[in-house]
């Protein structure tokens, strides 16, 4: 069930919620976190370590969804990279405060981008699934970055520990945002945009209700469901089997 969060704008929530409490929603341990909210998915179970003589087997899908329904417009325009007519479409649901998501974006996605996205084989769609007000704030800032959406997402994931674990997350986010061209005024305006906040929450609610997303990262690859931060080898095996 979608966890209810106060409808105040994310900026107000940053001062009221400690970094430790925010990150507990993205912890993969602790009974309180398990009871309070969905938790990030564990990385997919590792296959036999790859050697030059071993081929990694594609992990089994954990279900399927209707791709036509999955690609229908939501409360916000989809943010994507890659050719619209690529033979493989990946939809990722992620949370900005999820360490497994950050790990995937730092270690696996760059190779997937070079090997498949840049070569026209894969289109990647990124969708917001925030666990907490701090993750909501990160997504809001990325949306307010307009054409710099993906660079902002990349920076926030790379510096996740610097802002998500900060005792003053608002200040940490402001410093990162200034590097992306925000002023104090535009930063405040973005994080007090109630409609944007509502739209991001609606993105999560739709993923949870219509496609049963309950952990991050969750990937839909041509309609097949995979939960967890897959390795390069595992995701490549899935994609190669669809080309």
Short mmCIF file of C-alpha atoms in Angstrom, two decimals:
data_model
loop_
_atom_site.label_atom_id
_atom_site.label_comp_id
_atom_site.label_asym_id
_atom_site.label_seq_id
_atom_site.Cartn_x
_atom_site.Cartn_y
_atom_site.Cartn_z
CA UNK A 1 0.00 0.00 0.00
CA UNK A 2 1.30 3.45 -0.89
CA UNK A 3 2.66 5.07 2.24
CA UNK A 4 0.99 8.39 2.96
CA UNK A 5 3.34 11.36 3.34
CA UNK A 6 2.32 14.81 4.55
CA UNK A 7 1.16 16.94 1.64
CA UNK A 8 3.45 19.79 2.62
CA UNK A 9 6.04 20.69 0.00
CA UNK A 10 9.29 18.74 0.22
CA UNK A 11 11.30 21.75 1.35
CA UNK A 12 9.33 21.87 4.61
CA UNK A 13 9.85 18.17 5.17
CA UNK A 14 13.64 18.40 4.86
CA UNK A 15 13.97 20.35 8.09
CA UNK A 16 11.61 18.06 10.00
CA UNK A 17 13.00 14.63 9.07
CA UNK A 18 16.49 13.51 10.05
CA UNK A 19 18.83 11.97 7.50
CA UNK A 20 18.86 8.72 9.47
CA UNK A 21 15.07 8.47 9.44
CA UNK A 22 14.93 9.24 5.74
CA UNK A 23 17.49 6.63 4.88
CA UNK A 24 15.74 3.99 6.99
CA UNK A 25 13.09 3.82 4.28
CA UNK A 26 15.82 2.74 1.90
CA UNK A 27 17.51 0.30 4.25
CA UNK A 28 17.50 -3.39 3.54
CA UNK A 29 17.50 -4.25 7.23
CA UNK A 30 15.47 -3.36 10.31
CA UNK A 31 11.96 -4.48 11.19
CA UNK A 32 10.65 -0.93 11.56
CA UNK A 33 11.67 -0.03 8.04
CA UNK A 34 10.17 -3.25 6.72
CA UNK A 35 6.87 -2.54 8.40
CA UNK A 36 6.71 1.13 7.48
CA UNK A 37 7.44 1.09 3.77
CA UNK A 38 8.61 -0.94 0.80
CA UNK A 39 12.35 -1.45 0.83
CA UNK A 40 14.88 -1.30 -2.01
CA UNK A 41 15.31 -4.58 -3.76
CA UNK A 42 18.37 -6.61 -3.10
CA UNK A 43 20.69 -6.83 -6.11
CA UNK A 44 19.80 -9.78 -8.28
CA UNK A 45 21.35 -13.01 -7.07
CA UNK A 46 24.83 -13.20 -8.55
CA UNK A 47 25.39 -15.73 -11.26
CA UNK A 48 28.53 -17.86 -11.49
CA UNK A 49 31.50 -15.46 -11.67
CA UNK A 50 32.23 -14.72 -15.30
CA UNK A 51 35.46 -15.92 -16.85
CA UNK A 52 36.48 -15.89 -20.51
CA UNK A 53 35.06 -19.41 -20.82
CA UNK A 54 31.80 -18.82 -18.91
CA UNK A 55 28.61 -17.21 -20.21
CA UNK A 56 26.39 -15.54 -17.62
CA UNK A 57 22.83 -16.83 -17.73
CA UNK A 58 20.09 -14.24 -17.92
CA UNK A 59 18.17 -14.04 -14.62
CA UNK A 60 14.59 -15.24 -14.71
CA UNK A 61 11.89 -12.61 -15.04
CA UNK A 62 9.74 -12.08 -11.95
CA UNK A 63 6.56 -11.45 -13.92
CA UNK A 64 5.30 -9.55 -16.94
CA UNK A 65 3.25 -6.43 -17.65
CA UNK A 66 1.41 -5.06 -20.65
CA UNK A 67 4.00 -2.88 -22.43
CA UNK A 68 1.33 -0.74 -24.09
CA UNK A 69 -0.15 0.11 -20.70
CA UNK A 70 3.29 0.61 -19.17
CA UNK A 71 4.18 3.17 -21.84
CA UNK A 72 0.97 5.18 -21.49
CA UNK A 73 1.46 8.80 -20.39
CA UNK A 74 1.53 9.44 -16.67
CA UNK A 75 1.33 12.55 -14.50
CA UNK A 76 4.68 13.77 -15.85
CA UNK A 77 6.34 13.31 -19.24
CA UNK A 78 8.65 10.30 -19.36
CA UNK A 79 12.36 11.08 -19.23
CA UNK A 80 14.23 8.81 -21.61
CA UNK A 81 17.49 8.29 -23.46
CA UNK A 82 17.96 6.29 -26.65
CA UNK A 83 16.08 5.90 -29.91
CA UNK A 84 12.29 5.82 -29.66
CA UNK A 85 12.16 2.87 -32.06
CA UNK A 86 14.86 0.80 -30.34
CA UNK A 87 13.97 -2.93 -30.28
CA UNK A 88 14.37 -3.11 -26.48
CA UNK A 89 12.75 -0.68 -24.03
CA UNK A 90 13.80 -0.59 -20.37
CA UNK A 91 11.66 1.23 -17.82
CA UNK A 92 13.39 1.75 -14.48
CA UNK A 93 11.61 2.79 -11.28
CA UNK A 94 14.09 4.23 -8.78
CA UNK A 95 14.39 6.31 -5.61
CA UNK A 96 17.05 8.99 -5.20
CA UNK A 97 17.87 7.84 -1.65
CA UNK A 98 18.18 4.16 -2.61
CA UNK A 99 21.82 2.95 -2.46
CA UNK A 100 21.12 0.02 -4.81
CA UNK A 101 19.82 2.50 -7.41
CA UNK A 102 22.92 4.66 -7.01
CA UNK A 103 25.13 1.58 -7.40
CA UNK A 104 23.37 0.57 -10.62
CA UNK A 105 23.65 4.08 -12.09
CA UNK A 106 27.33 4.31 -11.22
CA UNK A 107 28.53 0.83 -12.13
CA UNK A 108 26.17 -0.74 -14.69
CA UNK A 109 24.30 1.96 -16.58
CA UNK A 110 27.38 3.61 -18.18
CA UNK A 111 28.31 0.34 -19.89
CA UNK A 112 24.70 -0.38 -20.88
CA UNK A 113 24.54 3.12 -22.37
CA UNK A 114 27.71 2.64 -24.42
CA UNK A 115 26.92 -0.91 -25.51
CA UNK A 116 23.19 -0.70 -26.20
CA UNK A 117 21.65 2.78 -25.83
CA UNK A 118 24.17 4.71 -27.91
CA UNK A 119 24.06 2.02 -30.60
CA UNK A 120 20.29 2.26 -31.03
CA UNK A 121 19.45 -1.11 -29.49
CA UNK A 122 17.89 0.10 -26.23
CA UNK A 123 15.66 2.94 -25.10
CA UNK A 124 15.84 3.65 -21.36
CA UNK A 125 12.97 5.35 -19.50
CA UNK A 126 13.56 6.57 -15.95
CA UNK A 127 10.60 6.95 -13.59
CA UNK A 128 10.40 8.45 -10.11
CA UNK A 129 9.53 6.19 -7.17
CA UNK A 130 10.53 8.23 -4.08
CA UNK A 131 10.55 6.56 -0.67
CA UNK A 132 10.71 9.74 1.41
CA UNK A 133 10.60 13.58 1.31
CA UNK A 134 14.34 13.80 0.63
CA UNK A 135 14.04 11.56 -2.44
CA UNK A 136 11.07 13.67 -3.54
CA UNK A 137 13.22 16.79 -3.25
CA UNK A 138 15.96 15.25 -5.40
CA UNK A 139 13.47 14.34 -8.10
CA UNK A 140 11.89 17.79 -7.97
CA UNK A 141 15.27 19.44 -8.50
CA UNK A 142 15.99 17.11 -11.42
CA UNK A 143 12.64 17.98 -13.01
CA UNK A 144 13.30 21.69 -12.48
CA UNK A 145 16.65 21.24 -14.25
CA UNK A 146 14.73 20.83 -17.54
CA UNK A 147 17.25 19.71 -20.19
CA UNK A 148 19.74 18.83 -17.46
CA UNK A 149 17.46 16.21 -15.92
CA UNK A 150 19.78 13.25 -16.46
CA UNK A 151 22.99 15.10 -15.54
CA UNK A 152 21.28 16.16 -12.30
CA UNK A 153 20.16 12.59 -11.60
CA UNK A 154 23.72 11.38 -12.22
CA UNK A 155 25.24 13.95 -9.86
CA UNK A 156 22.70 13.25 -7.12
CA UNK A 157 23.36 9.51 -7.31
CA UNK A 158 27.15 9.97 -7.36
CA UNK A 159 27.00 12.31 -4.37
CA UNK A 160 24.19 10.46 -2.60
CA UNK A 161 26.14 10.01 0.63
CA UNK A 162 27.08 13.69 0.71
CA UNK A 163 23.48 14.94 0.76
CA UNK A 164 21.31 12.00 1.81
CA UNK A 165 23.42 11.33 4.92
CA UNK A 166 23.98 14.99 5.75
CA UNK A 167 22.72 16.51 8.99
CA UNK A 168 21.68 19.50 6.87
CA UNK A 169 20.40 17.91 3.64
CA UNK A 170 18.74 21.11 2.45
CA UNK A 171 22.07 22.94 2.51
CA UNK A 172 23.83 20.04 0.79
CA UNK A 173 21.21 19.94 -1.96
CA UNK A 174 21.45 23.71 -2.40
CA UNK A 175 25.20 23.52 -2.98
CA UNK A 176 24.78 20.76 -5.56
CA UNK A 177 21.94 22.69 -7.22
CA UNK A 178 24.01 25.85 -7.50
CA UNK A 179 26.54 23.92 -9.58
CA UNK A 180 23.66 23.09 -11.93
CA UNK A 181 22.72 26.75 -12.30
CA UNK A 182 20.11 27.15 -9.56
CA UNK A 183 19.94 30.29 -7.47
CA UNK A 184 18.66 30.39 -3.90
CA UNK A 185 15.37 31.70 -5.28
CA UNK A 186 14.94 29.09 -8.01
CA UNK A 187 15.91 26.34 -5.55
CA UNK A 188 13.26 27.46 -3.07
CA UNK A 189 10.68 27.90 -5.84
CA UNK A 190 11.29 24.39 -7.14
CA UNK A 191 10.96 22.69 -3.76
CA UNK A 192 7.78 24.58 -2.90
CA UNK A 193 6.04 23.71 -6.18
CA UNK A 194 3.09 21.73 -4.83
CA UNK A 195 1.87 20.62 -8.25
CA UNK A 196 5.27 19.17 -9.13
CA UNK A 197 5.37 17.36 -5.80
CA UNK A 198 1.88 15.98 -6.34
CA UNK A 199 2.81 14.83 -9.86
CA UNK A 200 5.91 13.01 -8.61
CA UNK A 201 3.85 11.29 -5.92
CA UNK A 202 1.35 10.31 -8.59
CA UNK A 203 4.19 8.70 -10.59
CA UNK A 204 4.99 6.51 -7.60
CA UNK A 205 1.33 5.75 -6.89
CA UNK A 206 0.77 4.63 -10.48
CA UNK A 207 3.86 2.39 -10.45
CA UNK A 208 2.71 0.80 -7.24
CA UNK A 209 -0.96 0.38 -8.17
CA UNK A 210 -0.78 -0.50 -11.87
CA UNK A 211 2.56 -2.32 -12.12
CA UNK A 212 3.05 -3.64 -8.57
CA UNK A 213 6.35 -1.84 -8.00
CA UNK A 214 7.26 -2.36 -4.34
CA UNK A 215 11.04 -2.00 -4.31
CA UNK A 216 13.82 -0.16 -6.11
CA UNK A 217 15.32 -0.50 -8.53
CA UNK A 218 12.65 -2.32 -10.50
CA UNK A 219 13.19 -2.81 -14.23
CA UNK A 220 10.67 -3.63 -16.93
CA UNK A 221 12.55 -4.91 -19.99
CA UNK A 222 10.18 -5.34 -22.94
CA UNK A 223 7.48 -6.05 -20.37
CA UNK A 224 9.45 -8.55 -18.28
CA UNK A 225 9.92 -7.63 -14.62
CA UNK A 226 13.32 -7.71 -12.91
CA UNK A 227 13.89 -6.48 -9.36
CA UNK A 228 17.30 -5.51 -8.05
CA UNK A 229 20.42 -3.78 -9.35
CA UNK A 230 21.49 -6.29 -11.99
CA UNK A 231 25.12 -6.56 -13.00
CA UNK A 232 26.33 -5.57 -16.45
CA UNK A 233 26.59 -9.23 -17.40
CA UNK A 234 23.09 -10.09 -16.21
CA UNK A 235 21.40 -7.15 -17.90
CA UNK A 236 23.40 -7.75 -21.09
CA UNK A 237 22.24 -11.37 -21.10
CA UNK A 238 18.61 -10.25 -20.83
CA UNK A 239 18.97 -7.65 -23.59
CA UNK A 240 20.94 -9.94 -25.91
CA UNK A 241 18.16 -12.52 -25.64
CA UNK A 242 15.69 -9.95 -27.00
CA UNK A 243 17.76 -8.72 -29.96
#
